[in-house]
Tab-separated table of C-alpha atoms in Angstrom:
chain	number	residue	atom	x	y	z
A	1417	MET	CA	0.000	0.000	0.000
A	1418	SER	CA	1.188	3.445	-0.828
A	1419	GLY	CA	1.206	6.074	1.854
A	1420	ARG	CA	-0.700	6.166	5.064
A	1421	GLY	CA	-4.329	5.338	5.140
A	1422	ARG	CA	-7.295	3.882	6.913
A	1423	THR	CA	-8.583	0.364	6.655
A	1424	PRO	CA	-11.900	-1.034	7.855
A	1425	VAL	CA	-11.585	-2.659	11.258
A	1426	GLY	CA	-14.763	-3.183	13.249
A	1427	GLY	CA	-16.527	-0.465	11.334
A	1428	ARG	CA	-13.974	2.181	12.235
A	1429	ALA	CA	-11.367	4.039	10.222
A	1430	VAL	CA	-7.969	3.162	11.590
A	1431	ARG	CA	-4.539	4.442	10.666
A	1432	LEU	CA	-2.144	2.150	8.905
A	1433	LEU	CA	1.595	2.356	9.460
A	1434	PRO	CA	4.002	0.823	6.962
A	1435	PRO	CA	5.439	-2.548	8.072
A	1436	GLY	CA	8.561	-2.148	10.182
A	1437	SER	CA	7.908	1.512	10.860
A	1438	VAL	CA	9.186	3.168	14.013
A	1439	THR	CA	6.521	3.963	16.596
A	1440	ASP	CA	6.642	6.347	19.506
A	1441	ARG	CA	7.111	4.986	23.006
A	1442	GLY	CA	5.616	7.964	24.768
A	1443	ASP	CA	8.702	9.858	25.949
A	1444	GLY	CA	9.502	11.680	22.734
A	1445	ARG	CA	11.908	9.063	21.399
A	1446	PRO	CA	11.027	6.346	18.914
A	1447	GLN	CA	11.224	2.701	19.789
A	1448	ILE	CA	14.592	1.641	18.394
A	1449	LEU	CA	16.096	-1.780	19.153
A	1450	ARG	CA	13.610	-2.939	21.749
A	1451	VAL	CA	13.179	-6.524	22.935
A	1452	ARG	CA	10.060	-7.429	24.919
A	1453	GLY	CA	9.419	-3.764	25.596
A	1454	ARG	CA	12.929	-3.049	26.891
A	1455	SER	CA	15.468	-0.923	25.070
A	1456	VAL	CA	18.646	-2.657	23.946
A	1457	ALA	CA	19.968	0.317	21.987
A	1458	TRP	CA	22.990	0.392	24.312
A	1459	VAL	CA	24.178	-3.019	23.080
A	1460	PRO	CA	25.750	-2.001	19.711
A	1461	PRO	CA	28.023	0.748	21.166
A	1462	LEU	CA	29.021	-1.526	24.041
A	1463	VAL	CA	29.849	-4.364	21.645
A	1464	LEU	CA	31.890	-1.941	19.528
A	1465	LEU	CA	33.833	-0.742	22.570
A	1466	ILE	CA	34.661	-4.291	23.650
A	1467	ALA	CA	35.606	-5.274	20.090
A	1468	ILE	CA	38.019	-2.339	19.750
A	1469	VAL	CA	39.722	-3.167	23.048
A	1470	VAL	CA	40.021	-6.898	22.224
A	1471	ILE	CA	41.359	-6.276	18.714
A	1472	ASP	CA	43.815	-3.670	19.958
A	1473	TYR	CA	45.060	-6.012	22.693
A	1474	ASN	CA	45.522	-9.006	20.364
A	1475	THR	CA	47.288	-7.263	17.483
A	1476	ALA	CA	50.857	-6.103	17.073
A	1477	ARG	CA	51.910	-3.075	19.050
A	1478	GLU	CA	52.484	-1.133	15.855
A	1479	PHE	CA	48.813	-1.646	14.920
A	1480	ARG	CA	46.968	0.681	17.305
A	1481	ILE	CA	43.201	1.151	17.014
A	1482	ILE	CA	42.518	2.283	20.562
A	1483	SER	CA	41.734	5.761	19.234
A	1484	TRP	CA	38.783	4.235	17.389
A	1485	LEU	CA	36.962	4.402	20.717
A	1486	VAL	CA	35.796	7.827	19.566
A	1487	LEU	CA	33.292	5.925	17.384
A	1488	VAL	CA	31.524	4.477	20.436
A	1489	PRO	CA	29.755	7.648	21.648
A	1490	GLY	CA	29.153	8.539	18.007
A	1491	ILE	CA	27.170	5.325	17.488
A	1492	SER	CA	25.367	5.854	20.784
A	1493	ALA	CA	24.387	9.386	19.778
A	1494	ALA	CA	22.481	7.990	16.801
A	1495	ILE	CA	20.381	5.403	18.652
A	1496	CYS	CA	20.532	6.022	22.422
A	1497	GLY	CA	19.420	8.726	24.818
A	1498	VAL	CA	21.477	11.666	26.050
A	1499	TRP	CA	22.506	10.162	29.395
A	1500	THR	CA	23.455	6.856	27.812
A	1501	THR	CA	25.568	8.674	25.229
A	1502	ALA	CA	27.240	10.749	27.949
A	1503	GLY	CA	27.995	7.542	29.820
A	1504	PHE	CA	29.595	5.988	26.757
A	1505	ALA	CA	31.597	9.181	26.178
A	1506	VAL	CA	33.056	8.908	29.685
A	1507	LEU	CA	33.530	5.139	29.430
A	1508	ALA	CA	35.305	5.409	26.071
A	1509	THR	CA	37.683	8.088	27.422
A	1510	LEU	CA	38.500	6.070	30.541
A	1511	THR	CA	38.990	2.923	28.469
A	1512	TYR	CA	41.400	4.837	26.258
A	1513	LEU	CA	43.449	5.958	29.278
A	1514	VAL	CA	43.672	2.432	30.663
A	1515	GLY	CA	44.323	0.765	27.314
A	1516	ASP	CA	46.985	3.240	26.279
A	1517	SER	CA	48.792	3.137	29.622
A	1518	VAL	CA	49.409	-0.625	29.655
A	1519	LEU	CA	51.764	-0.395	26.668
A	1520	PRO	CA	55.381	0.752	26.783
A	1521	ASN	CA	55.933	4.435	26.155
A	1522	GLU	CA	57.129	3.992	22.588
A	1523	TYR	CA	53.828	2.398	21.586
A	1524	GLN	CA	51.443	4.746	23.400
A	1525	ALA	CA	49.183	6.937	21.263
A	1526	GLY	CA	49.637	9.880	23.604
A	1527	PRO	CA	47.620	12.942	24.618
A	1528	ALA	CA	46.604	13.887	21.057
A	1529	ASP	CA	44.378	10.833	20.658
A	1530	PHE	CA	43.182	11.248	24.235
A	1531	MET	CA	41.944	14.740	23.342
A	1532	LEU	CA	40.323	13.285	20.216
A	1533	SER	CA	38.397	10.786	22.340
A	1534	ALA	CA	37.344	13.369	24.918
A	1535	ILE	CA	36.271	15.990	22.394
A	1536	GLY	CA	34.544	13.354	20.235
A	1537	GLY	CA	32.547	12.142	23.226
A	1538	THR	CA	31.496	15.672	24.119
A	1539	LEU	CA	30.388	16.456	20.566
A	1540	ALA	CA	28.519	13.140	20.343
A	1541	THR	CA	26.608	13.969	23.539
A	1542	LEU	CA	25.666	17.400	22.210
A	1543	ALA	CA	24.578	15.877	18.889
A	1544	CYS	CA	22.448	13.333	20.737
A	1545	ALA	CA	20.761	16.115	22.707
A	1546	VAL	CA	19.908	17.910	19.446
A	1547	ARG	CA	18.583	14.665	17.923
A	1548	VAL	CA	16.378	13.842	20.914
A	1549	ARG	CA	15.009	17.378	21.000
A	1550	ALA	CA	14.160	17.175	17.305
A	1551	GLU	CA	12.461	13.800	17.840
A	1552	ARG	CA	10.363	15.192	20.671
A	1553	ARG	CA	9.365	18.149	18.528
A	1554	GLY	CA	8.484	15.769	15.695
A	1555	THR	CA	6.414	13.662	18.069
A	1556	HIS	CA	4.587	16.758	19.285
A	1557	LEU	CA	3.834	17.856	15.731
A	1558	ALA	CA	2.643	14.331	14.938
A	1559	ASP	CA	0.312	14.519	17.953
A	1560	VAL	CA	-1.053	17.852	16.728
A	1561	THR	CA	-1.595	16.376	13.261
A	1562	GLU	CA	-3.300	13.331	14.760
A	1563	THR	CA	-5.593	15.585	16.792
A	1564	ILE	CA	-6.530	17.494	13.628
A	1565	ARG	CA	-7.175	14.211	11.834
A	1566	ARG	CA	-9.367	12.902	14.629
A	1567	THR	CA	-11.276	16.193	14.715
A	1568	MET	CA	-11.971	16.084	10.998
A	1569	LEU	CA	-12.243	12.340	10.461
A	1570	ARG	CA	-13.528	11.451	13.880
A	1571	PRO	CA	-13.667	7.755	14.802
A	1572	LEU	CA	-17.093	6.308	14.060
A	1573	PRO	CA	-18.372	3.655	16.466
A	1574	PRO	CA	-19.622	0.367	14.986
A	1575	GLY	CA	-23.292	0.639	14.077
A	1576	TRP	CA	-23.226	4.427	14.435
A	1577	GLY	CA	-26.607	5.843	13.483
A	1578	GLY	CA	-27.986	2.390	12.743
A	1579	LEU	CA	-25.506	1.866	9.901
A	1580	ASP	CA	-22.865	-0.739	9.257
A	1581	HIS	CA	-20.008	1.252	7.774
A	1582	ALA	CA	-16.414	1.012	6.689
A	1583	ALA	CA	-13.991	3.640	5.421
A	1584	VAL	CA	-10.594	3.922	3.820
A	1585	TYR	CA	-8.787	7.240	3.613
A	1586	LEU	CA	-5.505	7.458	1.708
A	1587	THR	CA	-3.521	10.650	1.297
A	1588	ALA	CA	-1.545	11.296	-1.870
A	1589	ASP	CA	1.217	12.802	0.306
A	1590	GLU	CA	2.913	10.110	2.397
A	1591	GLN	CA	3.775	12.648	5.099
A	1592	ALA	CA	0.240	14.001	5.403
A	1593	GLU	CA	-2.440	12.699	7.749
A	1594	VAL	CA	-5.315	14.727	6.367
A	1595	GLY	CA	-6.197	16.433	3.121
A	1596	GLY	CA	-9.168	17.918	1.313
A	1597	ASP	CA	-11.314	14.759	1.444
A	1598	PHE	CA	-13.813	14.487	4.280
A	1599	TYR	CA	-16.623	12.233	5.490
A	1600	ASP	CA	-18.839	11.812	8.530
A	1601	ILE	CA	-22.033	10.251	9.858
A	1602	GLN	CA	-24.377	12.342	11.982
A	1603	PRO	CA	-27.283	10.574	13.681
A	1604	GLY	CA	-30.205	12.755	14.696
A	1605	PRO	CA	-33.925	12.743	15.484
A	1606	HIS	CA	-34.807	13.179	11.786
A	1607	GLY	CA	-32.613	10.402	10.426
A	1608	THR	CA	-28.988	9.494	9.988
A	1609	ARG	CA	-27.188	11.977	7.748
A	1610	VAL	CA	-23.995	11.227	5.857
A	1611	LEU	CA	-21.609	13.659	4.181
A	1612	VAL	CA	-18.722	12.791	1.886
A	1613	GLY	CA	-16.846	15.424	-0.070
A	1614	ASP	CA	-13.686	16.742	-1.633
A	1615	VAL	CA	-12.482	20.336	-1.371
A	1616	GLN	CA	-10.952	21.733	-4.559
A	1617	GLY	CA	-7.186	22.086	-4.302
A	1618	LYS	CA	-4.667	20.787	-1.793
A	1619	GLY	CA	-2.782	21.889	1.276
A	1620	LEU	CA	-3.809	23.296	4.630
A	1621	SER	CA	-6.307	25.698	3.065
A	1622	ALA	CA	-8.257	22.712	1.722
A	1623	VAL	CA	-8.176	21.121	5.178
A	1624	GLU	CA	-9.463	24.386	6.649
A	1625	ALA	CA	-12.402	24.471	4.233
A	1626	ALA	CA	-13.212	20.811	4.900
A	1627	ALA	CA	-13.212	21.444	8.648
A	1628	ALA	CA	-15.650	24.345	8.179
A	1629	LEU	CA	-18.073	22.166	6.214
A	1630	LEU	CA	-17.859	19.288	8.681
A	1631	SER	CA	-18.596	21.509	11.666
A	1632	THR	CA	-21.687	22.880	9.949
A	1633	PHE	CA	-22.830	19.413	8.891
A	1634	ARG	CA	-22.565	18.037	12.413
A	1635	GLU	CA	-24.872	20.729	13.753
A	1636	ALA	CA	-27.308	21.140	10.869
A	1637	GLY	CA	-27.430	17.415	10.203
A	1638	TYR	CA	-28.676	16.831	13.721
A	1639	HIS	CA	-31.102	19.719	14.165
A	1640	GLU	CA	-32.654	20.334	10.748
A	1641	ALA	CA	-35.669	18.222	9.824
A	1642	ASP	CA	-35.390	18.797	6.066
A	1643	LEU	CA	-32.337	17.551	4.173
A	1644	ALA	CA	-32.709	20.473	1.754
A	1645	THR	CA	-32.131	22.836	4.674
A	1646	VAL	CA	-28.979	20.970	5.615
A	1647	ALA	CA	-27.802	21.319	2.018
A	1648	GLU	CA	-28.580	25.039	2.089
A	1649	ARG	CA	-26.633	25.467	5.328
A	1650	LEU	CA	-23.607	23.757	3.776
A	1651	GLU	CA	-23.757	26.077	0.751
A	1652	ILE	CA	-23.979	29.151	2.959
A	1653	ARG	CA	-21.067	27.923	5.091
A	1654	MET	CA	-18.861	27.460	2.053
A	1655	VAL	CA	-19.722	30.936	0.753
A	1656	ARG	CA	-19.006	32.464	4.167
A	1657	HIS	CA	-15.711	30.639	4.409
A	1658	VAL	CA	-14.599	31.868	0.995
A	1659	ALA	CA	-15.654	35.432	1.902
A	1660	HIS	CA	-13.629	35.261	5.101
A	1661	VAL	CA	-10.544	34.009	3.291
A	1662	ASN	CA	-11.001	36.754	0.674
A	1663	ALA	CA	-11.221	39.385	3.402
A	1664	LEU	CA	-7.891	38.160	4.750
A	1665	GLY	CA	-6.358	38.785	1.331
A	1666	ARG	CA	-5.204	35.236	0.853
A	1667	GLU	CA	-4.505	33.931	-2.624
A	1668	ASP	CA	-6.264	30.610	-2.060
A	1669	ALA	CA	-9.727	32.108	-1.670
A	1670	ASP	CA	-11.334	30.598	-4.778
A	1671	ARG	CA	-12.474	27.348	-3.216
A	1672	PHE	CA	-15.406	25.058	-3.807
A	1673	ALA	CA	-16.212	21.524	-2.728
A	1674	THR	CA	-17.932	18.619	-4.397
A	1675	ALA	CA	-19.973	16.565	-1.972
A	1676	VAL	CA	-22.718	14.001	-1.467
A	1677	LEU	CA	-25.273	14.529	1.289
A	1678	LEU	CA	-27.401	11.534	2.274
A	1679	ASN	CA	-30.223	10.869	4.675
A	1680	PHE	CA	-31.444	7.518	5.943
A	1681	PRO	CA	-34.934	8.488	7.190
A	1682	VAL	CA	-35.998	7.136	10.542
A	1683	ASN	CA	-39.520	6.171	9.494
A	1684	ASP	CA	-38.807	5.077	5.910
A	1685	PRO	CA	-36.171	2.324	5.852
A	1686	ASP	CA	-36.757	1.582	2.168
A	1687	THR	CA	-35.762	5.057	0.955
A	1688	LEU	CA	-32.501	6.956	0.630
A	1689	GLU	CA	-32.562	10.749	0.309
A	1690	SER	CA	-29.655	12.432	-1.447
A	1691	VAL	CA	-28.252	15.724	-2.706
A	1692	VAL	CA	-25.222	15.498	-5.008
A	1693	PHE	CA	-23.138	18.666	-5.219
A	1694	GLY	CA	-21.231	18.077	-8.457
A	1695	HIS	CA	-19.696	14.912	-6.995
A	1696	ASP	CA	-19.473	11.428	-8.443
A	1697	PRO	CA	-22.901	9.921	-7.629
A	1698	PRO	CA	-22.811	7.044	-5.136
A	1699	LEU	CA	-23.244	3.470	-6.236
A	1700	ILE	CA	-25.848	1.216	-4.649
A	1701	VAL	CA	-24.377	-2.256	-4.438
A	1702	GLY	CA	-26.382	-5.369	-3.700
A	1703	ALA	CA	-26.420	-9.052	-4.419
A	1704	ASP	CA	-28.593	-8.356	-7.481
A	1705	GLY	CA	-26.137	-5.915	-9.041
A	1706	VAL	CA	-24.937	-2.324	-9.033
A	1707	ARG	CA	-26.795	0.865	-9.886
A	1708	GLN	CA	-25.897	4.540	-9.658
A	1709	LEU	CA	-27.801	7.214	-7.786
A	1710	PRO	CA	-29.116	10.067	-9.956
A	1711	PRO	CA	-26.548	12.898	-10.102
A	1712	GLY	CA	-29.104	15.680	-9.643
A	1713	ASP	CA	-28.412	19.201	-10.807
A	1714	ALA	CA	-26.816	20.841	-7.766
A	1715	LEU	CA	-23.522	22.656	-8.362
A	1716	PRO	CA	-20.519	22.136	-6.088
A	1717	LEU	CA	-20.723	23.847	-2.705
A	1718	GLY	CA	-19.770	27.485	-3.019
A	1719	LEU	CA	-20.973	27.858	-6.609
A	1720	ALA	CA	-24.774	27.935	-6.206
A	1721	ALA	CA	-24.850	31.649	-7.020
A	1722	LEU	CA	-23.958	30.767	-10.612
A	1723	THR	CA	-27.475	29.376	-11.081
A	1724	GLY	CA	-29.035	32.775	-10.362
A	1725	THR	CA	-31.386	31.341	-7.740
A	1726	THR	CA	-31.279	31.117	-3.969
A	1727	ALA	CA	-33.586	28.110	-3.748
A	1728	PRO	CA	-32.061	25.045	-2.050
A	1729	PRO	CA	-31.284	22.094	-4.324
A	1730	PRO	CA	-33.947	19.407	-4.695
A	1731	VAL	CA	-33.688	16.274	-2.588
A	1732	LEU	CA	-33.754	13.049	-4.596
A	1733	ARG	CA	-35.501	10.012	-3.145
A	1734	THR	CA	-34.239	6.586	-4.215
A	1735	PRO	CA	-35.525	3.124	-3.239
A	1736	LEU	CA	-33.063	1.269	-1.035
A	1737	ALA	CA	-33.662	-2.410	-0.408
A	1738	ALA	CA	-32.574	-4.266	2.691
A	1739	GLY	CA	-29.014	-5.538	2.324
A	1740	GLU	CA	-28.000	-2.944	-0.255
A	1741	THR	CA	-24.820	-0.967	0.414
A	1742	VAL	CA	-24.228	2.651	-0.550
A	1743	LEU	CA	-20.693	3.145	-1.888
A	1744	LEU	CA	-19.251	6.671	-1.914
A	1745	THR	CA	-15.835	7.562	-3.302
A	1746	THR	CA	-13.890	10.702	-4.081
A	1747	ASP	CA	-12.159	11.336	-7.375
A	1748	GLY	CA	-8.974	9.752	-6.079
A	1749	VAL	CA	-10.714	6.495	-7.032
A	1750	THR	CA	-12.500	7.390	-10.245
A	1751	GLU	CA	-9.573	9.411	-11.604
A	1752	ALA	CA	-6.857	6.894	-10.736
A	1753	ARG	CA	-4.966	6.096	-13.939
A	1754	ASP	CA	-2.886	3.139	-15.021
A	1755	GLY	CA	0.244	3.170	-17.193
A	1756	ASP	CA	-1.892	3.654	-20.309
A	1757	ASP	CA	-3.632	6.709	-18.792
A	1758	VAL	CA	-6.915	4.784	-18.426
A	1759	PHE	CA	-9.211	5.686	-15.526
A	1760	TYR	CA	-10.128	3.050	-12.948
A	1761	PRO	CA	-13.498	1.523	-14.035
A	1762	LEU	CA	-15.099	1.529	-10.597
A	1763	ALA	CA	-18.660	0.551	-11.516
A	1764	THR	CA	-17.502	-2.154	-13.918
A	1765	GLU	CA	-15.094	-3.675	-11.420
A	1766	VAL	CA	-17.613	-3.655	-8.572
A	1767	THR	CA	-20.287	-5.179	-10.799
A	1768	ARG	CA	-17.932	-7.955	-11.850
A	1769	ALA	CA	-16.856	-8.645	-8.271
A	1770	VAL	CA	-20.411	-8.775	-6.895
A	1771	ALA	CA	-21.462	-11.119	-9.677
A	1772	ALA	CA	-18.622	-13.460	-8.726
A	1773	ASP	CA	-19.164	-13.163	-4.966
A	1774	PRO	CA	-22.284	-11.390	-3.564
A	1775	ARG	CA	-20.545	-11.053	-0.179
A	1776	ILE	CA	-18.419	-8.298	-1.721
A	1777	ALA	CA	-21.449	-6.044	-1.163
A	1778	GLU	CA	-20.766	-6.083	2.589
A	1779	PRO	CA	-19.339	-2.654	3.583
A	1780	ALA	CA	-15.967	-3.824	4.899
A	1781	ARG	CA	-15.373	-6.208	1.995
A	1782	LEU	CA	-16.503	-3.627	-0.541
A	1783	VAL	CA	-14.218	-0.917	0.807
A	1784	ALA	CA	-11.240	-3.273	0.881
A	1785	PHE	CA	-11.983	-4.380	-2.686
A	1786	VAL	CA	-12.148	-0.818	-4.020
A	1787	ARG	CA	-9.031	0.217	-2.089
A	1788	ASP	CA	-6.994	-2.683	-3.410
A	1789	GLY	CA	-8.322	-2.281	-6.941
A	1790	THR	CA	-7.521	1.435	-6.997
A	1791	LEU	CA	-3.972	0.956	-5.734
A	1792	ARG	CA	-3.389	-1.933	-8.115
A	1793	HIS	CA	-4.721	0.093	-11.059
A	1794	CYS	CA	-2.469	3.102	-10.397
A	1795	GLY	CA	0.553	1.059	-9.364
A	1796	GLY	CA	0.362	2.306	-5.784
A	1797	VAL	CA	0.995	5.937	-6.812
A	1798	LEU	CA	-1.976	8.095	-5.830
A	1799	ALA	CA	-2.375	11.374	-7.706
A	1800	ASP	CA	-5.016	12.687	-5.292
A	1801	ASP	CA	-6.388	12.031	-1.831
A	1802	THR	CA	-8.641	9.003	-1.925
A	1803	THR	CA	-11.684	8.177	0.177
A	1804	VAL	CA	-13.827	5.053	-0.010
A	1805	PHE	CA	-16.874	4.956	2.262
A	1806	ALA	CA	-19.540	2.239	2.369
A	1807	LEU	CA	-22.753	2.192	4.414
A	1808	ARG	CA	-25.624	-0.219	4.903
A	1809	ARG	CA	-28.673	-0.048	7.133
A	1810	ARG	CA	-28.575	-2.508	9.978
A	1811	PRO	CA	-31.489	-4.936	9.969
A	1812	GLY	CA	-34.377	-4.324	12.332
A	1813	PRO	CA	-35.853	-1.123	13.741
A	1814	THR	CA	-33.339	1.306	15.171
A	1815	GLY	CA	-35.595	4.113	16.379
A	1816	PRO	CA	-34.669	7.774	16.276
A	1817	PRO	CA	-30.923	8.259	16.896
A	1818	ARG	CA	-30.190	10.405	19.929
A	1819	SER	CA	-26.521	11.362	19.509
């Protein structure tokens, strides 16, 4: 898999780390050379120190490598903590004094190499302090980024809002945790609302716009009885956000967002309500096949003024049978290209897979299938942030959601 992402586990979106990656141990330093939870990073410099002493002792007097002890704190500085490195700096210097003094005067390295060992140990300790400080700063920044990610793409409990769900989120930038793609489920007294979207452009300004839309969705999606009103609130929020950015004089003010807004009505389990804001329409996947939701005629969020009307977009009502899964993706999926510049045929591939195995329609299986197919099609190189989100009503009455 390319980059960091999310994979469906128990209905939640969880972060993936590449195999063999270094993880934080909680004190600002990564876990390097640990066995059963205990650090053994001190072993390599200690082994090097012993090896230098043994080799120096068992070779001819003209072949002196005792001054190589300066390498010991240098190795420690790269993988150990500050106090451990300082200890090796002192130990290496003392070992040099003892090792050099046991030889006759004509074979002793002398004070010059002693100064080399002492100064080398001091510099290694200082370098280790700089490295550890940088690691702690990196860990802090990673925590901030993780907090932003969890605020935007908050963890969704299994069965949230009466829906079985699974999500995969892959960023085109390996170092990024979040991008312009966003999704959420908001249960409420009027039904369970779902929002998936993609802010135009990249960078932190796209994340900022996505956060603005999500905050509005979480409030309006809960309180507003009419899905058209929720859609109108999202449009107004995008326009306000753009106006605010314009007032600040920023160059990234011209933003819009494609999105899909869904509602699973409380009292009508056989119907799905939707508003598609210039986004790829969702697919409805079931054991009997695959069909696409109507695209509607709503423009992307932030561009409604181009229609010359202030009326909210119409809400489309689509039959939704029990056991059917709604599949939503961003253009990171549909615009993924292979070596021949051919787009990933999402609907065709899903149709073929469901025909071969109807269990693919289950949310977790479906999301994993689309994720793997997209990465395989583009050779693991994502040109854009990629979101795959699948939802299915849980069987049986759920009642009005309260959260």
